Amino acid sequence: MSISLASMLGLLLCLAPALVHAVEIVRPLWARWVVNWVLPLFGPGIPRPAMALSHDDQIAMLDAALEAAPRDKAPAGADYIFLLLFEQRQGALAFIAVATGVIYGLTLPLTDRHALHLVFGVMAALFALVNANHAGLPLLGHHPRISRNGRHVGIVFAAFWAVVAVLNFVGFTAAAA
């Protein structure tokens, strides 16, 4: 594989999160589409409409979480639920910013891509560590509620993001030389 191809692939593969999550800036609850139609594939299984969460299901789940907060801590519970959805939107915004950087980076000659490759390489390496953690390796933090499908996503995407990290570091070393 040529250095130029490695650079281009390293950038292009960083588009994946924006392609999946960008719509969540409009409605953070649209993450249910990933839950309903993508995660079951990692089961492995086939998505089934009868098992799909609806908007009303999500609201009921959020309401149940709010009701589960101790009465004297209800404002903190409400802020926690707000923060989860707020961070969902901010994550989508960050993925759109990454996609913008990828598209811009593809217009640059290889020698001018070093900063993008550094940032995206570090991002991909950290994503690989988090996904490996979800897969069961105690590398970076602790997620207290990993689902079966989430563990399988971790297995697949730890490898995916490791490859993306390597491609970006190849691009970085070539661009910085």
Tab-separated table of C-alpha atoms in Angstrom, residues 25-151:
chain	number	residue	atom	x	y	z
A	25	ILE	CA	-27.444	16.968	16.669
A	26	VAL	CA	-31.061	17.494	15.633
A	27	ARG	CA	-32.559	14.855	17.929
A	28	PRO	CA	-30.340	13.014	20.404
A	29	LEU	CA	-32.986	10.305	20.782
A	30	TRP	CA	-32.400	9.313	17.156
A	31	ALA	CA	-29.556	7.213	18.547
A	32	ARG	CA	-32.327	4.614	18.772
A	33	TRP	CA	-31.871	3.992	15.035
A	34	VAL	CA	-28.377	2.689	15.765
A	35	VAL	CA	-29.727	0.685	18.706
A	36	ASN	CA	-32.618	-0.715	16.678
A	37	TRP	CA	-31.053	-1.369	13.279
A	38	VAL	CA	-27.253	-1.548	13.669
A	39	LEU	CA	-26.356	-3.027	17.058
A	40	PRO	CA	-28.433	-6.202	16.563
A	41	LEU	CA	-26.161	-7.057	13.630
A	42	PHE	CA	-23.311	-7.394	16.129
A	43	GLY	CA	-25.342	-9.913	18.176
A	44	PRO	CA	-25.019	-11.451	15.643
A	45	GLY	CA	-28.624	-11.180	14.683
A	46	ILE	CA	-31.156	-9.539	12.451
A	47	PRO	CA	-32.882	-6.316	13.496
A	48	ARG	CA	-36.533	-6.959	14.255
A	49	PRO	CA	-39.189	-4.236	14.316
A	50	ALA	CA	-40.923	-5.936	17.254
A	51	MET	CA	-37.762	-5.447	19.365
A	52	ALA	CA	-37.129	-1.843	18.260
A	53	LEU	CA	-37.361	0.997	20.746
A	54	SER	CA	-39.781	3.780	19.861
A	55	HIS	CA	-39.572	7.439	20.810
A	56	ASP	CA	-42.259	6.813	23.429
A	57	ASP	CA	-40.214	3.916	24.846
A	58	GLN	CA	-37.197	6.182	25.185
A	59	ILE	CA	-39.185	8.912	26.913
A	60	ALA	CA	-40.649	6.336	29.306
A	61	MET	CA	-37.130	5.062	30.082
A	62	LEU	CA	-35.869	8.599	30.724
A	63	ASP	CA	-38.904	9.333	32.908
A	64	ALA	CA	-38.267	6.133	34.868
A	65	ALA	CA	-34.664	7.215	35.434
A	66	LEU	CA	-35.872	10.603	36.683
A	67	GLU	CA	-38.369	8.935	39.012
A	68	ALA	CA	-35.634	6.635	40.355
A	69	ALA	CA	-33.613	9.581	41.663
A	70	PRO	CA	-33.940	10.175	45.411
A	71	ARG	CA	-36.537	12.908	46.033
A	72	ASP	CA	-34.027	15.264	47.631
A	73	LYS	CA	-31.708	14.788	44.642
A	74	ALA	CA	-34.332	15.198	41.900
A	75	PRO	CA	-32.720	18.366	40.455
A	76	ALA	CA	-29.368	16.561	40.141
A	77	GLY	CA	-31.157	13.599	38.514
A	78	ALA	CA	-32.812	15.932	36.000
A	79	ASP	CA	-29.447	17.559	35.283
A	80	TYR	CA	-27.890	14.125	34.777
A	81	ILE	CA	-30.489	13.122	32.188
A	82	PHE	CA	-30.079	16.512	30.512
A	83	LEU	CA	-26.302	16.054	30.446
A	84	LEU	CA	-26.534	12.598	28.840
A	85	LEU	CA	-28.607	13.979	25.964
A	86	PHE	CA	-26.543	17.183	25.766
A	87	GLU	CA	-23.325	15.155	25.481
A	88	GLN	CA	-24.989	13.016	22.804
A	89	ARG	CA	-25.528	16.166	20.736
A	90	GLN	CA	-22.049	17.514	21.413
A	91	GLY	CA	-20.534	14.178	20.377
A	92	ALA	CA	-22.433	14.403	17.085
A	93	LEU	CA	-21.125	17.951	16.613
A	94	ALA	CA	-17.567	16.783	17.236
A	95	PHE	CA	-17.988	14.015	14.650
A	96	ILE	CA	-19.199	16.596	12.126
A	97	ALA	CA	-16.117	18.702	12.905
A	98	VAL	CA	-13.934	15.638	12.298
A	99	ALA	CA	-15.719	15.007	8.996
A	100	THR	CA	-15.088	18.624	7.992
A	101	GLY	CA	-11.388	18.167	8.783
A	102	VAL	CA	-11.296	14.938	6.761
A	103	ILE	CA	-12.882	16.549	3.723
A	104	TYR	CA	-10.537	19.528	3.966
A	105	GLY	CA	-7.533	17.254	4.524
A	106	LEU	CA	-8.257	15.306	1.365
A	107	THR	CA	-7.792	18.532	-0.622
A	108	LEU	CA	-4.292	19.055	0.807
A	109	PRO	CA	-1.061	17.562	-0.450
A	110	LEU	CA	0.287	14.791	1.793
A	111	THR	CA	3.005	17.040	3.223
A	112	ASP	CA	0.371	19.410	4.643
A	113	ARG	CA	-1.756	16.745	6.371
A	114	HIS	CA	0.515	16.064	9.355
A	115	ALA	CA	-1.579	17.937	11.960
A	116	LEU	CA	-4.785	16.208	10.855
A	117	HIS	CA	-3.123	12.799	10.908
A	118	LEU	CA	-1.787	13.472	14.403
A	119	VAL	CA	-5.197	14.461	15.779
A	120	PHE	CA	-7.098	11.688	13.990
A	121	GLY	CA	-4.437	9.114	14.854
A	122	VAL	CA	-4.693	9.953	18.546
A	123	MET	CA	-8.504	9.923	18.300
A	124	ALA	CA	-8.460	6.504	16.604
A	125	ALA	CA	-5.990	5.074	19.141
A	126	LEU	CA	-8.184	6.246	22.032
A	127	PHE	CA	-11.301	4.903	20.306
A	128	ALA	CA	-9.508	1.558	19.913
A	129	LEU	CA	-8.678	1.500	23.629
A	130	VAL	CA	-12.245	2.342	24.663
A	131	ASN	CA	-13.664	-0.296	22.340
A	132	ALA	CA	-11.160	-2.864	23.625
A	133	ASN	CA	-12.303	-1.956	27.129
A	134	HIS	CA	-15.928	-2.587	26.114
A	135	ALA	CA	-14.784	-5.919	24.662
A	136	GLY	CA	-13.451	-6.887	28.089
A	137	LEU	CA	-9.868	-5.631	28.261
A	138	PRO	CA	-9.281	-3.334	31.251
A	139	LEU	CA	-7.379	-0.686	29.298
A	140	LEU	CA	-9.220	2.596	29.667
A	141	GLY	CA	-11.811	3.186	32.328
A	142	HIS	CA	-14.941	1.290	33.246
A	143	HIS	CA	-18.351	1.227	31.583
A	144	PRO	CA	-20.823	-0.078	34.167
A	145	ARG	CA	-23.533	-1.192	31.713
A	146	ILE	CA	-22.089	-2.990	28.681
A	147	SER	CA	-24.707	-4.932	26.747
A	148	ARG	CA	-23.970	-8.146	24.843
A	149	ASN	CA	-24.192	-6.262	21.542
A	150	GLY	CA	-22.061	-3.480	23.011
A	151	ARG	CA	-19.345	-6.001	23.875
